[in-house]
Amino acid sequence: MQKQIKSALISVFYKDNLENIVKKLGEQGVTIYSTGGTQKFIEELGVKCVAVEDLTAYPSILGGRVKTLHPKVFGGILARRENPQDLEQLKQYEIPEIDLVIVDLYPFEETVKSTTEEQAIIEKIDIGGVSLIRAAGKNFKDVVIVASKDQYADLEKVLTENNGATTIQDRRNFAAKAFEVCANYDVAISQYFLNNEPGDYFQVSAPQGQVNRYGENPHQRGVYYGNLNEIFNKLHGKELSFNNLVDVDAACQLIREFTETTFAVIKHTNVCGIASRSTLKEAWDAALAGDKESAFGGVLVCNKTIDKTTAEAINEIFFEILIAPGFEAEALTVLQAKKNRILLEQKQPVSSKYMFKNVLNGVLLQDGDNGNYKEWNDVGAHAATAEQKSDLEFANIVCKHLKSNAIALVKNKQLVGKGCGQTSRIDALRHAIEKAGQFSFDLKGAVMASDAFFPFDDCVRIAHEQGINAVIQPGGSVRDNDSVEFCKQHDMVMVMTGMRHFRH
């Protein structure tokens, strides 16, 4: 059923792109009610407007906190047009029907980002706007609600193509978007009062950035909710897919752990190559050497600006994505030669204060895995040397970013072997050793990191046979002493961190 818009209430904070709508309503003879700055804006366009104060016979009071909260406004919005009693009361109290409500909300989230002054933030908690949105949305059978400037184009299309008439589906669609606006707003306010800590309800609200081509597999639908533009400048390439986004997150979570010049290669969220060196080109060469096979089609990430020399070296392999804090102009020219290759300039770190996943029709939430990697207890044959300490710290960070069960073998701040996603720790070690052998790495003098404790001494025995001379692990097994005693007897360093890094 179509309904003609004959009257409208407009009260907005943002006037952007509102001009055409106001003029169109004026041309269609719609009676417009408005307040304050919006009223002035409308009248300056040469369109007639009735002040809400004239409708209610009450002025705007309490410094503007109360303007539209009045029965003559809400009665006109909430009245059910098919209900004779409602219509009789409108007539009795001289309340006009209101067919269209255009209102947005005070910029609460923007204010929180721009100041810590509590009073300024509190004043941006909208009351009247939310009430108007909910009222109009509830009565969508009769009323059109436009709750954001992002919907102005949709409204203008309806006004132009249908000459101000709307269908029930039009009104339902506008209402659905309006309630989303309110929900997002309420979550932002709630999180402010909770200091962004978890409360009694799981609350997350993020804007829809893009619809993916598909999800993890082609038969699955995929949508990304968030704002990639806050984190990256996309300099080149195709759209990021669902799997791309998962890998990019893993890459960014990893690289934020390093300050020394570091390059890493990610494949299916696991690190397959990583190294720290004095120059970026050297770091790239060492990272690639760690597993040239797995690097094919991977996601590359570094923490320094990409120069031309490094770009030319990277350009020799096929990769999906390259993430860096900057790109020299000559480097971009080299890397942009292939059109689908995605180049992301990272503007800010990726936050990991909380992590969550959906399970069993509910949500699991936990703190981000942010640990101190430089504190441990030496429990082996002797304390670690300065060189061993450097490699042990590096290995521990890398191992944290591998799927459990995980083992990382490191030598001279280069990942030389890794085993991940295994159902036993000894299998993870065997896989790591096999990988090291595949690319001809000598494990003599290497270090080993484990994401969890060793239940037996089998892993340190095998490591010793390979020439590995230092081990970092969290400890915590009832049989820790078996591994400790083996290290003591065979002149091996073992350090215990007391911090496990499972990654399921």
Short mmCIF file of C-alpha atoms in Angstrom, two decimals, residues 15-491:
data_model
loop_
_atom_site.label_atom_id
_atom_site.label_comp_id
_atom_site.label_asym_id
_atom_site.label_seq_id
_atom_site.Cartn_x
_atom_site.Cartn_y
_atom_site.Cartn_z
CA LYS A 15 22.86 19.30 6.87
CA ASP A 16 25.10 17.77 4.18
CA ASN A 17 23.16 16.68 1.05
CA LEU A 18 19.85 17.70 2.64
CA GLU A 19 19.24 20.64 0.30
CA ASN A 20 17.71 18.67 -2.59
CA ILE A 21 15.38 16.81 -0.25
CA VAL A 22 14.10 19.99 1.37
CA LYS A 23 13.50 21.62 -2.01
CA LYS A 24 11.75 18.52 -3.31
CA LEU A 25 9.44 18.42 -0.27
CA GLY A 26 8.68 22.10 -0.78
CA GLU A 27 7.82 21.52 -4.42
CA GLN A 28 5.50 18.67 -3.46
CA GLY A 29 3.60 20.86 -1.00
CA VAL A 30 4.70 18.96 2.09
CA THR A 31 4.21 20.78 5.40
CA ILE A 32 7.58 20.89 7.16
CA TYR A 33 8.11 21.23 10.92
CA SER A 34 11.57 21.96 12.23
CA THR A 35 13.74 23.30 15.04
CA GLY A 36 16.67 25.64 15.61
CA GLY A 37 19.50 25.46 13.10
CA THR A 38 17.63 23.10 10.82
CA GLN A 39 14.69 25.50 10.61
CA LYS A 40 17.05 28.31 9.67
CA PHE A 41 18.69 26.12 7.03
CA ILE A 42 15.31 25.26 5.48
CA GLU A 43 14.09 28.85 5.43
CA GLU A 44 17.33 30.07 3.84
CA LEU A 45 16.54 27.68 0.97
CA GLY A 46 13.32 29.59 0.42
CA VAL A 47 11.13 26.74 1.69
CA LYS A 48 8.33 27.40 4.16
CA CYS A 49 8.72 25.84 7.57
CA VAL A 50 6.67 25.67 10.79
CA ALA A 51 8.64 25.98 14.01
CA VAL A 52 8.10 23.06 16.40
CA GLU A 53 7.73 25.66 19.17
CA ASP A 54 4.68 27.04 17.34
CA LEU A 55 3.21 23.54 17.11
CA THR A 56 3.76 22.67 20.78
CA ALA A 57 3.35 26.19 22.24
CA TYR A 58 6.50 25.44 24.26
CA PRO A 59 9.94 26.92 23.64
CA SER A 60 13.14 24.92 23.43
CA ILE A 61 14.23 24.64 27.08
CA LEU A 62 17.07 23.40 29.28
CA GLY A 63 19.71 24.60 26.88
CA GLY A 64 18.16 22.69 23.98
CA ARG A 65 17.83 19.40 25.87
CA VAL A 66 14.05 19.52 25.41
CA LYS A 67 12.73 20.61 22.03
CA THR A 68 10.64 17.89 20.41
CA LEU A 69 9.63 15.84 23.48
CA HIS A 70 5.95 16.78 23.42
CA PRO A 71 2.62 14.95 22.76
CA LYS A 72 1.87 17.14 19.75
CA VAL A 73 5.02 15.83 18.10
CA PHE A 74 4.94 12.22 19.22
CA GLY A 75 1.18 11.97 18.86
CA GLY A 76 1.48 12.99 15.21
CA ILE A 77 4.15 10.33 14.65
CA LEU A 78 2.68 7.44 16.65
CA ALA A 79 -0.97 7.78 15.70
CA ARG A 80 -2.25 4.68 13.87
CA ARG A 81 -3.99 5.96 10.77
CA GLU A 82 -6.34 2.97 10.60
CA ASN A 83 -7.40 3.40 14.25
CA PRO A 84 -10.51 5.64 14.59
CA GLN A 85 -9.81 6.38 18.28
CA ASP A 86 -6.26 7.57 17.49
CA LEU A 87 -7.55 9.83 14.73
CA GLU A 88 -10.28 11.21 16.99
CA GLN A 89 -7.69 12.12 19.62
CA LEU A 90 -5.53 13.83 17.03
CA LYS A 91 -8.52 15.94 16.10
CA GLN A 92 -9.45 16.55 19.74
CA TYR A 93 -5.98 17.82 20.69
CA GLU A 94 -5.23 19.52 17.38
CA ILE A 95 -2.30 17.26 16.59
CA PRO A 96 -1.20 17.07 12.94
CA GLU A 97 -0.22 13.77 11.38
CA ILE A 98 3.50 13.52 10.63
CA ASP A 99 4.32 11.22 7.69
CA LEU A 100 8.10 11.66 7.43
CA VAL A 101 10.72 12.11 10.13
CA ILE A 102 14.26 13.09 9.16
CA VAL A 103 16.48 13.18 12.21
CA ASP A 104 20.03 12.20 13.05
CA LEU A 105 21.86 11.83 16.34
CA TYR A 106 24.38 13.99 18.12
CA PRO A 107 27.95 12.88 17.22
CA PHE A 108 28.65 10.91 20.39
CA GLU A 109 31.37 8.61 18.98
CA GLU A 110 33.16 11.50 17.29
CA THR A 111 33.11 13.49 20.54
CA VAL A 112 34.56 10.58 22.53
CA LYS A 113 37.43 10.38 20.01
CA SER A 114 38.12 14.11 20.14
CA THR A 115 37.98 14.88 23.88
CA THR A 116 38.15 13.38 27.36
CA GLU A 117 36.01 16.14 28.89
CA GLU A 118 33.12 14.21 30.41
CA GLN A 119 30.55 17.00 30.31
CA ALA A 120 31.13 17.57 26.59
CA ILE A 121 30.69 13.84 25.98
CA ILE A 122 27.56 13.56 28.11
CA GLU A 123 25.90 16.45 26.27
CA LYS A 124 26.27 14.47 23.05
CA ILE A 125 24.02 11.68 24.34
CA ASP A 126 20.95 12.27 22.21
CA ILE A 127 17.52 11.92 23.83
CA GLY A 128 15.00 13.55 21.52
CA GLY A 129 16.56 12.17 18.35
CA VAL A 130 16.55 8.57 19.56
CA SER A 131 12.97 8.95 20.77
CA LEU A 132 11.83 10.32 17.43
CA ILE A 133 13.58 7.52 15.55
CA ARG A 134 12.06 4.81 17.70
CA ALA A 135 8.59 6.32 17.50
CA ALA A 136 8.67 6.69 13.72
CA GLY A 137 10.24 3.25 13.29
CA LYS A 138 7.59 1.65 15.48
CA ASN A 139 4.88 3.22 13.33
CA PHE A 140 6.54 2.32 10.01
CA LYS A 141 3.16 1.28 8.60
CA ASP A 142 2.32 4.97 8.34
CA VAL A 143 5.59 6.90 8.78
CA VAL A 144 8.90 7.11 6.93
CA ILE A 145 11.95 7.42 9.19
CA VAL A 146 15.32 8.60 7.90
CA ALA A 147 17.84 8.35 10.73
CA SER A 148 21.15 9.15 9.08
CA LYS A 149 22.63 11.32 6.35
CA ASP A 150 23.75 8.04 4.76
CA GLN A 151 20.09 7.44 3.83
CA TYR A 152 19.44 10.84 2.23
CA ALA A 153 20.16 9.48 -1.25
CA ASP A 154 17.62 6.67 -0.77
CA LEU A 155 14.97 9.14 0.35
CA GLU A 156 15.70 11.52 -2.53
CA LYS A 157 15.26 8.64 -4.96
CA VAL A 158 11.85 7.79 -3.49
CA LEU A 159 10.72 11.42 -3.55
CA THR A 160 11.83 11.83 -7.16
CA GLU A 161 10.73 8.54 -8.70
CA ASN A 162 7.45 8.12 -6.81
CA ASN A 163 6.54 11.79 -6.34
CA GLY A 164 6.63 11.47 -2.56
CA ALA A 165 4.69 8.21 -2.27
CA THR A 166 6.18 5.26 -0.37
CA THR A 167 5.34 1.56 -0.23
CA ILE A 168 5.11 -0.47 2.96
CA GLN A 169 8.39 -2.15 1.98
CA ASP A 170 10.05 1.24 1.56
CA ARG A 171 8.96 2.25 5.04
CA ARG A 172 10.00 -1.07 6.56
CA ASN A 173 13.44 -0.78 4.98
CA PHE A 174 13.94 2.72 6.33
CA ALA A 175 12.78 1.56 9.78
CA ALA A 176 15.21 -1.37 9.77
CA LYS A 177 18.13 0.95 9.06
CA ALA A 178 16.90 3.40 11.67
CA PHE A 179 16.86 0.80 14.43
CA GLU A 180 20.38 -0.23 13.41
CA VAL A 181 21.47 3.39 13.87
CA CYS A 182 19.95 3.43 17.36
CA ALA A 183 21.50 0.09 18.29
CA ASN A 184 24.97 1.22 17.23
CA TYR A 185 24.52 4.47 19.15
CA ASP A 186 23.46 2.68 22.34
CA VAL A 187 26.42 0.30 22.16
CA ALA A 188 28.82 3.26 21.85
CA ILE A 189 27.29 4.93 24.92
CA SER A 190 27.28 1.70 26.90
CA GLN A 191 30.94 1.04 26.06
CA TYR A 192 31.85 4.56 27.16
CA PHE A 193 30.29 4.04 30.59
CA LEU A 194 31.89 0.58 30.83
CA ASN A 195 35.29 2.02 29.87
CA ASN A 196 35.26 -0.47 26.98
CA GLU A 197 35.40 -3.38 29.43
CA PRO A 198 33.14 -6.44 29.06
CA GLY A 199 29.74 -6.06 30.71
CA ASP A 200 26.80 -8.35 31.36
CA TYR A 201 25.99 -8.48 27.63
CA PHE A 202 28.24 -9.07 24.63
CA GLN A 203 28.13 -5.77 22.77
CA VAL A 204 29.99 -5.00 19.59
CA SER A 205 28.91 -2.64 16.86
CA ALA A 206 30.94 -2.07 13.72
CA PRO A 207 30.00 -0.50 10.39
CA GLN A 208 29.71 -2.67 7.30
CA GLY A 209 32.78 -1.95 5.25
CA GLN A 210 32.30 -4.41 2.40
CA VAL A 211 30.45 -7.45 1.18
CA ASN A 212 33.01 -10.10 0.27
CA ARG A 213 32.84 -12.07 -2.96
CA TYR A 214 32.19 -15.05 -0.69
CA GLY A 215 33.22 -16.37 2.70
CA GLU A 216 35.93 -18.87 3.54
CA ASN A 217 34.63 -21.01 0.64
CA PRO A 218 32.62 -20.06 -2.46
CA HIS A 219 29.36 -21.55 -1.14
CA GLN A 220 29.51 -19.34 2.00
CA ARG A 221 28.38 -15.74 2.19
CA GLY A 222 30.93 -13.30 3.64
CA VAL A 223 30.63 -9.76 4.97
CA TYR A 224 33.25 -7.60 6.70
CA TYR A 225 32.07 -5.23 9.44
CA GLY A 226 34.62 -2.60 10.32
CA ASN A 227 36.49 0.39 8.94
CA LEU A 228 39.55 -0.64 6.95
CA ASN A 229 40.20 2.97 5.97
CA GLU A 230 41.17 3.75 9.56
CA ILE A 231 43.96 1.17 9.37
CA PHE A 232 45.09 1.16 5.74
CA ASN A 233 45.48 3.20 2.61
CA LYS A 234 44.81 0.71 -0.18
CA LEU A 235 47.28 1.71 -2.86
CA HIS A 236 46.73 -0.97 -5.45
CA GLY A 237 44.98 -4.21 -6.34
CA LYS A 238 41.68 -6.03 -6.20
CA GLU A 239 39.21 -6.11 -3.33
CA LEU A 240 40.20 -7.94 -0.18
CA SER A 241 38.43 -11.28 0.20
CA PHE A 242 37.25 -12.95 3.40
CA ASN A 243 40.39 -15.09 3.59
CA ASN A 244 42.58 -12.12 2.69
CA LEU A 245 41.19 -10.19 5.65
CA VAL A 246 41.85 -13.08 8.05
CA ASP A 247 45.45 -13.35 6.85
CA VAL A 248 45.99 -9.59 6.90
CA ASP A 249 44.86 -9.51 10.53
CA ALA A 250 47.29 -12.31 11.40
CA ALA A 251 50.10 -10.45 9.63
CA CYS A 252 49.38 -7.18 11.41
CA GLN A 253 49.11 -8.89 14.79
CA LEU A 254 52.51 -10.45 14.22
CA ILE A 255 54.45 -7.46 12.89
CA ARG A 256 53.33 -5.18 15.74
CA GLU A 257 55.49 -7.29 18.07
CA PHE A 258 58.75 -6.18 16.41
CA THR A 259 60.69 -2.90 16.45
CA GLU A 260 63.84 -4.09 14.67
CA THR A 261 63.63 -4.18 10.86
CA THR A 262 61.53 -7.29 10.22
CA PHE A 263 59.88 -9.00 7.26
CA ALA A 264 57.39 -11.87 7.51
CA VAL A 265 55.41 -14.13 5.20
CA ILE A 266 51.98 -15.39 6.31
CA LYS A 267 50.12 -18.35 4.84
CA HIS A 268 46.69 -19.37 6.15
CA THR A 269 47.34 -17.22 9.28
CA ASN A 270 50.58 -19.07 10.14
CA VAL A 271 54.05 -17.58 9.86
CA CYS A 272 55.97 -19.49 7.20
CA GLY A 273 58.96 -17.14 7.06
CA ILE A 274 60.23 -14.30 9.21
CA ALA A 275 63.54 -12.61 9.92
CA SER A 276 64.97 -9.46 11.50
CA ARG A 277 67.99 -7.85 9.86
CA SER A 278 69.79 -4.53 9.60
CA THR A 279 68.21 -3.71 6.21
CA LEU A 280 64.79 -4.46 4.78
CA LYS A 281 66.21 -6.26 1.74
CA GLU A 282 68.22 -8.56 4.01
CA ALA A 283 65.16 -9.20 6.17
CA TRP A 284 63.14 -10.10 3.07
CA ASP A 285 65.81 -12.45 1.72
CA ALA A 286 66.08 -14.25 5.07
CA ALA A 287 62.29 -14.47 5.56
CA LEU A 288 61.80 -15.91 2.07
CA ALA A 289 64.64 -18.40 2.54
CA GLY A 290 62.82 -19.83 5.57
CA ASP A 291 60.21 -21.47 3.33
CA LYS A 292 60.31 -20.49 -0.34
CA GLU A 293 57.67 -23.06 -1.18
CA SER A 294 54.97 -21.85 1.24
CA ALA A 295 55.64 -18.20 0.40
CA PHE A 296 53.95 -18.69 -2.99
CA GLY A 297 50.63 -16.80 -2.88
CA GLY A 298 51.26 -15.59 0.65
CA VAL A 299 50.67 -12.37 2.54
CA LEU A 300 53.82 -10.29 3.09
CA VAL A 301 54.27 -7.79 5.92
CA CYS A 302 57.09 -5.60 7.17
CA ASN A 303 57.59 -2.72 9.59
CA LYS A 304 59.71 -0.38 7.43
CA THR A 305 59.12 1.59 4.24
CA ILE A 306 59.49 -0.50 1.08
CA ASP A 307 62.41 0.74 -1.02
CA LYS A 308 63.04 0.06 -4.71
CA THR A 309 65.71 -2.61 -4.11
CA THR A 310 63.45 -4.61 -1.82
CA ALA A 311 60.50 -4.14 -4.17
CA GLU A 312 62.47 -5.56 -7.09
CA ALA A 313 63.36 -8.63 -5.02
CA ILE A 314 59.75 -9.14 -3.87
CA ASN A 315 58.51 -8.67 -7.42
CA GLU A 316 60.17 -11.93 -8.45
CA ILE A 317 57.60 -14.08 -6.62
CA PHE A 318 53.83 -14.39 -6.75
CA PHE A 319 52.11 -13.02 -3.65
CA GLU A 320 48.60 -11.87 -2.79
CA ILE A 321 49.17 -8.92 -0.46
CA LEU A 322 52.00 -6.71 0.76
CA ILE A 323 51.55 -4.64 3.93
CA ALA A 324 54.02 -1.93 4.92
CA PRO A 325 54.02 1.42 6.76
CA GLY A 326 55.12 3.14 3.56
CA PHE A 327 56.25 2.72 -0.05
CA GLU A 328 58.85 4.77 -1.91
CA ALA A 329 57.55 6.06 -5.25
CA GLU A 330 59.98 3.93 -7.29
CA ALA A 331 59.02 0.86 -5.26
CA LEU A 332 55.34 1.44 -6.03
CA THR A 333 56.09 1.64 -9.74
CA VAL A 334 57.72 -1.77 -9.58
CA LEU A 335 55.04 -3.41 -7.43
CA GLN A 336 52.05 -2.00 -9.28
CA ALA A 337 53.06 -3.74 -12.49
CA LYS A 338 50.65 -6.59 -11.69
CA LYS A 339 47.09 -5.33 -11.42
CA ASN A 340 45.60 -7.80 -8.91
CA ARG A 341 48.38 -7.56 -6.37
CA ILE A 342 47.11 -5.82 -3.22
CA LEU A 343 49.33 -3.15 -1.64
CA LEU A 344 48.31 -1.83 1.78
CA GLU A 345 49.93 1.11 3.53
CA GLN A 346 49.35 0.53 7.24
CA LYS A 347 48.51 3.73 9.13
CA GLN A 348 48.08 2.39 12.65
CA PRO A 349 48.56 -0.83 14.62
CA VAL A 350 45.76 -3.38 14.87
CA SER A 351 44.34 -3.48 18.38
CA SER A 352 44.09 -6.79 20.19
CA LYS A 353 42.73 -5.75 23.57
CA TYR A 354 40.00 -8.40 23.29
CA MET A 355 39.53 -11.47 21.14
CA PHE A 356 36.25 -13.28 20.56
CA LYS A 357 34.71 -16.08 18.53
CA ASN A 358 31.26 -17.62 18.20
CA VAL A 359 30.77 -21.08 19.74
CA LEU A 360 27.74 -23.12 20.83
CA ASN A 361 25.22 -20.40 19.89
CA GLY A 362 27.15 -17.98 22.09
CA VAL A 363 30.34 -15.93 22.17
CA LEU A 364 33.69 -16.54 23.85
CA LEU A 365 35.59 -13.39 24.80
CA GLN A 366 39.10 -13.16 26.18
CA ASP A 367 41.89 -10.64 26.65
CA GLY A 368 44.35 -10.29 23.81
CA ASP A 369 47.48 -12.41 24.14
CA ASN A 370 49.82 -9.61 25.12
CA GLY A 371 52.74 -10.93 27.13
CA ASN A 372 56.16 -9.91 28.39
CA TYR A 373 58.65 -11.86 26.29
CA LYS A 374 61.84 -10.76 28.06
CA GLU A 375 61.22 -12.22 31.50
CA TRP A 376 61.94 -15.88 32.21
CA ASN A 377 63.75 -18.23 34.54
CA ASP A 378 66.93 -20.01 33.47
CA VAL A 379 66.48 -23.63 34.57
CA GLY A 380 68.90 -25.48 32.25
CA ALA A 381 72.62 -26.16 32.38
CA HIS A 382 73.52 -22.46 32.42
CA ALA A 383 72.11 -19.02 31.69
CA ALA A 384 71.44 -18.05 28.10
CA THR A 385 74.08 -16.02 26.28
CA ALA A 386 73.21 -12.62 24.82
CA GLU A 387 72.88 -14.17 21.35
CA GLN A 388 70.70 -16.99 22.66
CA LYS A 389 68.49 -14.54 24.56
CA SER A 390 67.92 -12.58 21.36
CA ASP A 391 66.94 -15.71 19.42
CA LEU A 392 64.83 -17.12 22.28
CA GLU A 393 62.79 -13.94 22.52
CA PHE A 394 62.34 -13.90 18.73
CA ALA A 395 61.36 -17.58 18.66
CA ASN A 396 58.86 -17.19 21.47
CA ILE A 397 57.04 -14.38 19.66
CA VAL A 398 56.98 -16.31 16.39
CA CYS A 399 55.74 -19.48 18.09
CA LYS A 400 52.90 -17.52 19.67
CA HIS A 401 51.65 -16.73 16.16
CA LEU A 402 51.59 -20.36 15.00
CA LYS A 403 48.55 -22.60 15.42
CA SER A 404 48.84 -25.07 18.31
CA ASN A 405 50.51 -27.43 18.83
CA ALA A 406 53.41 -25.30 17.68
CA ILE A 407 57.20 -25.43 17.58
CA ALA A 408 59.43 -22.69 16.14
CA LEU A 409 63.12 -23.21 15.34
CA VAL A 410 65.13 -19.99 15.07
CA LYS A 411 68.74 -19.17 14.28
CA ASN A 412 70.14 -15.67 14.04
CA LYS A 413 66.65 -14.12 14.21
CA GLN A 414 65.45 -16.17 11.28
CA LEU A 415 62.70 -18.78 11.35
CA VAL A 416 64.42 -21.89 9.99
CA GLY A 417 61.78 -24.48 10.80
CA LYS A 418 58.26 -24.59 12.17
CA GLY A 419 55.60 -27.12 12.98
CA CYS A 420 52.05 -25.93 13.57
CA GLY A 421 48.53 -27.23 13.96
CA GLN A 422 49.71 -30.67 15.03
CA THR A 423 47.86 -32.97 17.41
CA SER A 424 51.02 -33.75 19.37
CA ARG A 425 53.99 -31.61 20.31
CA ILE A 426 56.51 -34.16 19.12
CA ASP A 427 54.84 -34.19 15.69
CA ALA A 428 55.13 -30.40 15.58
CA LEU A 429 58.87 -30.72 16.28
CA ARG A 430 59.32 -33.44 13.66
CA HIS A 431 57.56 -31.23 11.12
CA ALA A 432 59.75 -28.26 12.06
CA ILE A 433 62.92 -30.32 11.63
CA GLU A 434 61.68 -31.64 8.30
CA LYS A 435 61.02 -28.09 7.09
CA ALA A 436 64.51 -26.99 8.16
CA GLY A 437 66.02 -29.90 6.27
CA GLN A 438 63.93 -29.18 3.19
CA PHE A 439 65.64 -25.80 2.84
CA SER A 440 69.10 -27.01 3.96
CA PHE A 441 69.29 -25.21 7.29
CA ASP A 442 71.92 -26.37 9.78
CA LEU A 443 70.21 -26.54 13.16
CA LYS A 444 73.45 -26.59 15.11
CA GLY A 445 73.26 -23.59 17.47
CA ALA A 446 69.56 -22.97 16.77
CA VAL A 447 66.97 -22.42 19.51
CA MET A 448 63.55 -24.00 19.95
CA ALA A 449 60.32 -22.41 21.19
CA SER A 450 57.21 -24.30 22.24
CA ASP A 451 53.80 -22.71 22.72
CA ALA A 452 53.05 -24.99 25.70
CA PHE A 453 54.92 -27.25 28.11
CA PHE A 454 56.67 -30.52 27.22
CA PRO A 455 54.78 -33.46 28.75
CA PHE A 456 57.88 -35.65 28.33
CA ASP A 457 61.57 -35.13 27.59
CA ASP A 458 61.26 -36.55 24.06
CA CYS A 459 61.22 -33.11 22.39
CA VAL A 460 64.41 -31.86 24.08
CA ARG A 461 66.11 -35.19 23.30
CA ILE A 462 65.31 -34.85 19.59
CA ALA A 463 66.29 -31.17 19.64
CA HIS A 464 69.66 -32.04 21.17
CA GLU A 465 70.26 -34.65 18.47
CA GLN A 466 69.75 -31.90 15.87
CA GLY A 467 72.27 -29.56 17.50
CA ILE A 468 69.71 -27.23 19.06
CA ASN A 469 71.26 -25.79 22.21
CA ALA A 470 68.57 -23.60 23.80
CA VAL A 471 64.86 -24.04 24.52
CA ILE A 472 62.12 -21.66 25.61
CA GLN A 473 58.83 -22.99 26.95
CA PRO A 474 56.18 -21.95 29.50
CA GLY A 475 56.63 -24.91 31.86
CA GLY A 476 53.79 -26.23 33.95
CA SER A 477 53.94 -29.97 33.32
CA VAL A 478 54.03 -32.40 36.24
CA ARG A 479 57.05 -33.85 34.45
CA ASP A 480 58.89 -30.56 33.80
CA ASN A 481 61.86 -31.92 35.67
CA ASP A 482 62.44 -34.65 33.04
CA SER A 483 63.13 -32.03 30.37
CA VAL A 484 65.06 -29.78 32.77
CA GLU A 485 67.35 -32.59 33.90
CA PHE A 486 68.06 -33.63 30.32
CA CYS A 487 69.10 -30.06 29.48
CA LYS A 488 71.34 -29.87 32.52
CA GLN A 489 73.02 -33.14 31.66
CA HIS A 490 73.61 -32.16 28.03
CA ASP A 491 74.76 -28.54 28.46
#
